[in-house]
mmCIF file of C-alpha atoms in Angstrom:
data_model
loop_
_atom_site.group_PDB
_atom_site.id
_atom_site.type_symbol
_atom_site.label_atom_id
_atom_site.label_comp_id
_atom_site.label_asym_id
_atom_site.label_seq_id
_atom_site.Cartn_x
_atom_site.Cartn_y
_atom_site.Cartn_z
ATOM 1 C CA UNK A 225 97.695 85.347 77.285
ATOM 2 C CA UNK A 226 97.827 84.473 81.082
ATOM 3 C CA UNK A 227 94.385 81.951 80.713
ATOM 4 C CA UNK A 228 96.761 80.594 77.729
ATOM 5 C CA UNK A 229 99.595 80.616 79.449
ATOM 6 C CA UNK A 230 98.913 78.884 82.638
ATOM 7 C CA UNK A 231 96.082 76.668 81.084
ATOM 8 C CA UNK A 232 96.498 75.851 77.529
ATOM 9 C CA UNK A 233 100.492 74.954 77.259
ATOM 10 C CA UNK A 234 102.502 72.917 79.118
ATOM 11 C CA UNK A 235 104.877 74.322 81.472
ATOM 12 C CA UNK A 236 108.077 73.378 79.818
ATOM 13 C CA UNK A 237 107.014 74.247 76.012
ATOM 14 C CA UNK A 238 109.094 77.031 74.861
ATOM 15 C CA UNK A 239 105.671 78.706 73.822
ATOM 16 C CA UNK A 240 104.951 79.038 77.533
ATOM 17 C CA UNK A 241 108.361 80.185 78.932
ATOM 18 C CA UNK A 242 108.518 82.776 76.236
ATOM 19 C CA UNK A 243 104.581 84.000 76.867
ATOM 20 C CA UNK A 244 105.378 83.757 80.786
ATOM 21 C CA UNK A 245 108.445 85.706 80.526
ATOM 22 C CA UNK A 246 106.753 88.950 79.148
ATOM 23 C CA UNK A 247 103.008 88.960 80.118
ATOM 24 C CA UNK A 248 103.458 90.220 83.558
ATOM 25 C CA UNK A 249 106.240 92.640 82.736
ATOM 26 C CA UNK A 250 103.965 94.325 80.248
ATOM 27 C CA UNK A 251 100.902 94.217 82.769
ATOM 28 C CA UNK A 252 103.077 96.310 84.908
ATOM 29 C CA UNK A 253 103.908 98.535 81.554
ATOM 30 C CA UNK A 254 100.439 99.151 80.732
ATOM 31 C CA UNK A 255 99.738 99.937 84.034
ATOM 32 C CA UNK A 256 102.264 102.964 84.358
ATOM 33 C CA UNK A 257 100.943 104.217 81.163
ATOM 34 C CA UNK A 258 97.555 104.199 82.855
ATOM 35 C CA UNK A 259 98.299 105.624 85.979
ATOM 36 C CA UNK A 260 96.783 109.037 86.088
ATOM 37 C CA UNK A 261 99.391 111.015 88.500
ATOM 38 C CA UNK A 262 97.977 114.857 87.888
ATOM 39 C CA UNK A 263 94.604 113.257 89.494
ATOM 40 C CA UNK A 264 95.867 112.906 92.819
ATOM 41 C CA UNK A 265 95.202 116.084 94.588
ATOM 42 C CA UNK A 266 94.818 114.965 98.248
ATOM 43 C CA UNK A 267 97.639 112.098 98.784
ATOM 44 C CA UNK A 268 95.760 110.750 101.767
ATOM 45 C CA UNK A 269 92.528 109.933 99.555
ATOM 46 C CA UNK A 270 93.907 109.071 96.767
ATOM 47 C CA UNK A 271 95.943 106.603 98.432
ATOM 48 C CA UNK A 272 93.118 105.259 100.652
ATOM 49 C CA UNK A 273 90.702 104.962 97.025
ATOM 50 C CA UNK A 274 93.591 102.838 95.563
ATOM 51 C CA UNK A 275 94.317 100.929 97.993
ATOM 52 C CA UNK A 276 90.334 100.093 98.493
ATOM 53 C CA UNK A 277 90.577 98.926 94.717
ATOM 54 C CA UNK A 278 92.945 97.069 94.659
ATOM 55 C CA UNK A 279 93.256 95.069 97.558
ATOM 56 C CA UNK A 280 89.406 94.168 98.362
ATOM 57 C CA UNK A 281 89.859 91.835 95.247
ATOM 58 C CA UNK A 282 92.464 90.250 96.088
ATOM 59 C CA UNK A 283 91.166 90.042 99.744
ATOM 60 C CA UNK A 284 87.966 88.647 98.527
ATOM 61 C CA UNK A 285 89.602 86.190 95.787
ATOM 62 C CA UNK A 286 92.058 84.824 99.054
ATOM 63 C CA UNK A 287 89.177 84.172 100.973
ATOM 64 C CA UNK A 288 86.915 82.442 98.825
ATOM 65 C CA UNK A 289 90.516 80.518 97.547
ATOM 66 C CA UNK A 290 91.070 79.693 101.219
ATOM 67 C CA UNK A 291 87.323 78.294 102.029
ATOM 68 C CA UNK A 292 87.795 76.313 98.553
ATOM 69 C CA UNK A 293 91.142 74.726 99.963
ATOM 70 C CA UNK A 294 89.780 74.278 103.028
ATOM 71 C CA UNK A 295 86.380 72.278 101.748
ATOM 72 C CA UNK A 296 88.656 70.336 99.367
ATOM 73 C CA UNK A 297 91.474 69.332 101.205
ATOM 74 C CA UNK A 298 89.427 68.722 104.733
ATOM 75 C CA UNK A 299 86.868 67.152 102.331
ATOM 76 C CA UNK A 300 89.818 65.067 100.510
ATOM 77 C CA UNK A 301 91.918 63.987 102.877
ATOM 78 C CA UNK A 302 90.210 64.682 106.569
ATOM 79 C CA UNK A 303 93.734 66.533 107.612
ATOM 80 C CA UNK A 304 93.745 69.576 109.641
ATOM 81 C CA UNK A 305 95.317 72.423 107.881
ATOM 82 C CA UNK A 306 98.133 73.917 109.818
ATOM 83 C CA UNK A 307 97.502 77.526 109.486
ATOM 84 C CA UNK A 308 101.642 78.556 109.456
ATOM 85 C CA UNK A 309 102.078 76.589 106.479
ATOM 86 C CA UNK A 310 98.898 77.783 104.701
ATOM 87 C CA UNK A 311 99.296 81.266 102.907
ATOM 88 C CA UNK A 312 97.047 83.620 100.829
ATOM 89 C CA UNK A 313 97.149 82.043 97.124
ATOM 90 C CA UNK A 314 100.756 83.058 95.585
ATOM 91 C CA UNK A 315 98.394 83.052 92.553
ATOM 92 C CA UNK A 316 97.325 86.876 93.193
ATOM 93 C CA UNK A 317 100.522 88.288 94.086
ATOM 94 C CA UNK A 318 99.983 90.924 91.523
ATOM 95 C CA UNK A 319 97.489 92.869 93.134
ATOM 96 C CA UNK A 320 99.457 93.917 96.486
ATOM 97 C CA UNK A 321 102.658 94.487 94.010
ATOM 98 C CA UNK A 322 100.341 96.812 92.115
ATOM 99 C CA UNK A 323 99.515 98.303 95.057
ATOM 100 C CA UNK A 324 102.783 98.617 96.385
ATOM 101 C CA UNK A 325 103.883 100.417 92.919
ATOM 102 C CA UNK A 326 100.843 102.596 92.597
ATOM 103 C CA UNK A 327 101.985 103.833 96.505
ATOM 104 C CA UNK A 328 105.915 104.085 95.268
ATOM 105 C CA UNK A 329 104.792 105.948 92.565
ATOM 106 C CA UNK A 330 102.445 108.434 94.706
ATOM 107 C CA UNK A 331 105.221 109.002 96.813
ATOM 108 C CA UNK A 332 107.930 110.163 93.855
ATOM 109 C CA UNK A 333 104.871 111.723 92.491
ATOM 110 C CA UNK A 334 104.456 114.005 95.783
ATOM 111 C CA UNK A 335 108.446 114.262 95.961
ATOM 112 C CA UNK A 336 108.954 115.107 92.587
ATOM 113 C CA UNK A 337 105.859 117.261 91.990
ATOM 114 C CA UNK A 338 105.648 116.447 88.130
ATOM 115 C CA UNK A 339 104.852 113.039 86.430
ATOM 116 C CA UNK A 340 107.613 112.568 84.061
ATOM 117 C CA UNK A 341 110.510 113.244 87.229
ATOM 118 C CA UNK A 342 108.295 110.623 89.438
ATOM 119 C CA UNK A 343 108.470 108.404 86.828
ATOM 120 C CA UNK A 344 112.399 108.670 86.356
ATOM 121 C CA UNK A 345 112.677 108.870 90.019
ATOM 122 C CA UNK A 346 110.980 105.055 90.412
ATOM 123 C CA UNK A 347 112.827 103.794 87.154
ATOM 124 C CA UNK A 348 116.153 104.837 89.706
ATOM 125 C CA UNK A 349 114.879 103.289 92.431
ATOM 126 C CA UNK A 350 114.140 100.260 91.042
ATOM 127 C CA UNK A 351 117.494 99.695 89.240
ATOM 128 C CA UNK A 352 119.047 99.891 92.665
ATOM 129 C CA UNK A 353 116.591 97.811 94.278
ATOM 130 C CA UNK A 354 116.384 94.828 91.725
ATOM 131 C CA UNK A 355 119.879 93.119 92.301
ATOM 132 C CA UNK A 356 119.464 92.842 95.755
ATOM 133 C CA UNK A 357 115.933 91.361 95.088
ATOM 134 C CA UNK A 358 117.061 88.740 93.014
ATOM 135 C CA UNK A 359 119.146 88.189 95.918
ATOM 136 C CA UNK A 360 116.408 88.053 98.092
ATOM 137 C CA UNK A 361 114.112 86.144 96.320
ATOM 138 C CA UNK A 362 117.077 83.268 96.107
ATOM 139 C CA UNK A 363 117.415 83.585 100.510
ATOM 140 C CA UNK A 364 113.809 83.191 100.763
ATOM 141 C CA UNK A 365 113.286 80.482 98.592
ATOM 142 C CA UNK A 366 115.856 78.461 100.838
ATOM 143 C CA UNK A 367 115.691 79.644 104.269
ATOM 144 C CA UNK A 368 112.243 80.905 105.022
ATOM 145 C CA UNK A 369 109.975 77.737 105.829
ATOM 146 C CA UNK A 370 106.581 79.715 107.109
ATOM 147 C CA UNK A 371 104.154 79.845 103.675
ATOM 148 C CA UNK A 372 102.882 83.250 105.001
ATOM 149 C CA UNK A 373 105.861 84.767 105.559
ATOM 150 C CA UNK A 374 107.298 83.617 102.116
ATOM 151 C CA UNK A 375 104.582 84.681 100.288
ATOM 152 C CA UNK A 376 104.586 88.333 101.819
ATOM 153 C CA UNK A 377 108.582 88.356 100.984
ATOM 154 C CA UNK A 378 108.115 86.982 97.793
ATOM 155 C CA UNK A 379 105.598 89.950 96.847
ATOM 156 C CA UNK A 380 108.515 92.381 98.199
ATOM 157 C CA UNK A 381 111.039 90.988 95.924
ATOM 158 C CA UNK A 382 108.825 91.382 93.084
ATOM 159 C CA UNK A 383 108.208 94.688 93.625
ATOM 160 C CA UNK A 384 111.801 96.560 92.257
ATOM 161 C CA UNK A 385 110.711 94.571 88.973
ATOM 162 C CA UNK A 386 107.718 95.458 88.520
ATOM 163 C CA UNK A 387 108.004 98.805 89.736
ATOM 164 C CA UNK A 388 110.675 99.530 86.880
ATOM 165 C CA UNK A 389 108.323 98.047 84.223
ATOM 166 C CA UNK A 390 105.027 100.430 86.099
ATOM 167 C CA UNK A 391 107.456 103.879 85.978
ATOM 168 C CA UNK A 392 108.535 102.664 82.384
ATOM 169 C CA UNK A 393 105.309 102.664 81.207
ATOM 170 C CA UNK A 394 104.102 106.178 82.982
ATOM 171 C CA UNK A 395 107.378 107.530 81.390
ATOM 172 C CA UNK A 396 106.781 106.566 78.383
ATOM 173 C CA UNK A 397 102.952 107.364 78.349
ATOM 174 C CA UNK A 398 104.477 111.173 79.456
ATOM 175 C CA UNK A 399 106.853 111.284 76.459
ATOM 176 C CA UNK A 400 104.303 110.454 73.621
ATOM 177 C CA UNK A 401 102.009 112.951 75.217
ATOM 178 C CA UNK A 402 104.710 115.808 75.329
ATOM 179 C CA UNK A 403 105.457 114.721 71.910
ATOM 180 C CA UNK A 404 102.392 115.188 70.536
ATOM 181 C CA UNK A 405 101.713 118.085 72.400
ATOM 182 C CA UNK A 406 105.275 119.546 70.706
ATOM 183 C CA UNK A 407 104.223 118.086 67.321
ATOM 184 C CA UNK A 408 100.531 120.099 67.333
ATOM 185 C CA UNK A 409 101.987 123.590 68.514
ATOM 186 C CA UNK A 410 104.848 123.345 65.972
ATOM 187 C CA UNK A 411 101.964 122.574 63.234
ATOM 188 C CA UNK A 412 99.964 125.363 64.269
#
């Protein structure tokens, strides 16, 4: 859907508004209902593992973005590239949200002590947070002028979003289980 999406269809074809608007949302769903809270055990490891996972990717994919920028655009046009208005490629702003939710969620996780209250502690947290990231995003968008520092705000006001759709998705994955688990006893 996202090859599709940003490939296949024009940008103003309702196909690709309507694939656009739910693709990322249910990345985020998905991956709530894979995060795997009871394996944390040691917060400071855990964190450090996921963090290693997640962001050497997009790390990697920003550098070897940057060097192809670089070639083609010094190659293109012989300009030097001024390095305020160059950012890490907007295009991979999903890994550092990630991040950021898999962290929000580790925290409620060591507040909370038990998945299913972490979750509904992030889904609250996130409804408070997303109006005043919309209004955010909106500032940014017409007052910031650095690409770096954009881009880094950007990700921020992304986060309450996607962080509702992540804890959605553990929540739910928590419900089915106890669910099932209910469902089995009672047959027994």
């Amino acid at each position: 859907l996202v090859v599709f999406g940003h490939c296949c269809v024009p940008a103003d074809i309702f196909v690709n508004q309507v694939l656009l608007s739910f693709h990322m949302p249910l990345f985020f769903f998905m991956s709530g209902i894979f995060f795997k809270g009871s394996q944390i055990g040691c917060y400071g490891d855990y964190t450090l593992m996921r963090i290693k996972k997640l962001m050497a990717p997009h790390l990697t994919m920003a550098v070897i973005t940057a060097i192809c920028s670089v070639a083609i655009v010094g190659g293109v046009k012989h300009e030097p590239i001024e390095l305020e208005t160059y950012t890490i490629p907007f295009l991979y702003w999903f890994l550092p949200v990630l991040m950021i939710c898999l962290l929000l969620m580790i925290l409620a996780f060591a507040v909370a002590r038990e998945k299913r209250k972490a979750s509904i502690l992030a889904i609250l947290v996130s409804l408070v947070l997303i109006y005043p990231s919309i209004l955010a995003t909106d500032y940014v968008d017409n007052n910031v002028s650095n690409a770096l520092l954009q881009s880094a705000l950007r990700i921020l006001c992304i986060t309450p979003t996607a962080l509702l759709c992540f804890a959605l998705g553990s929540y739910m994955k928590e419900l089915v289980i106890n669910h099932f688990a209910h469902y089995e006893i009672s047959v027994k």
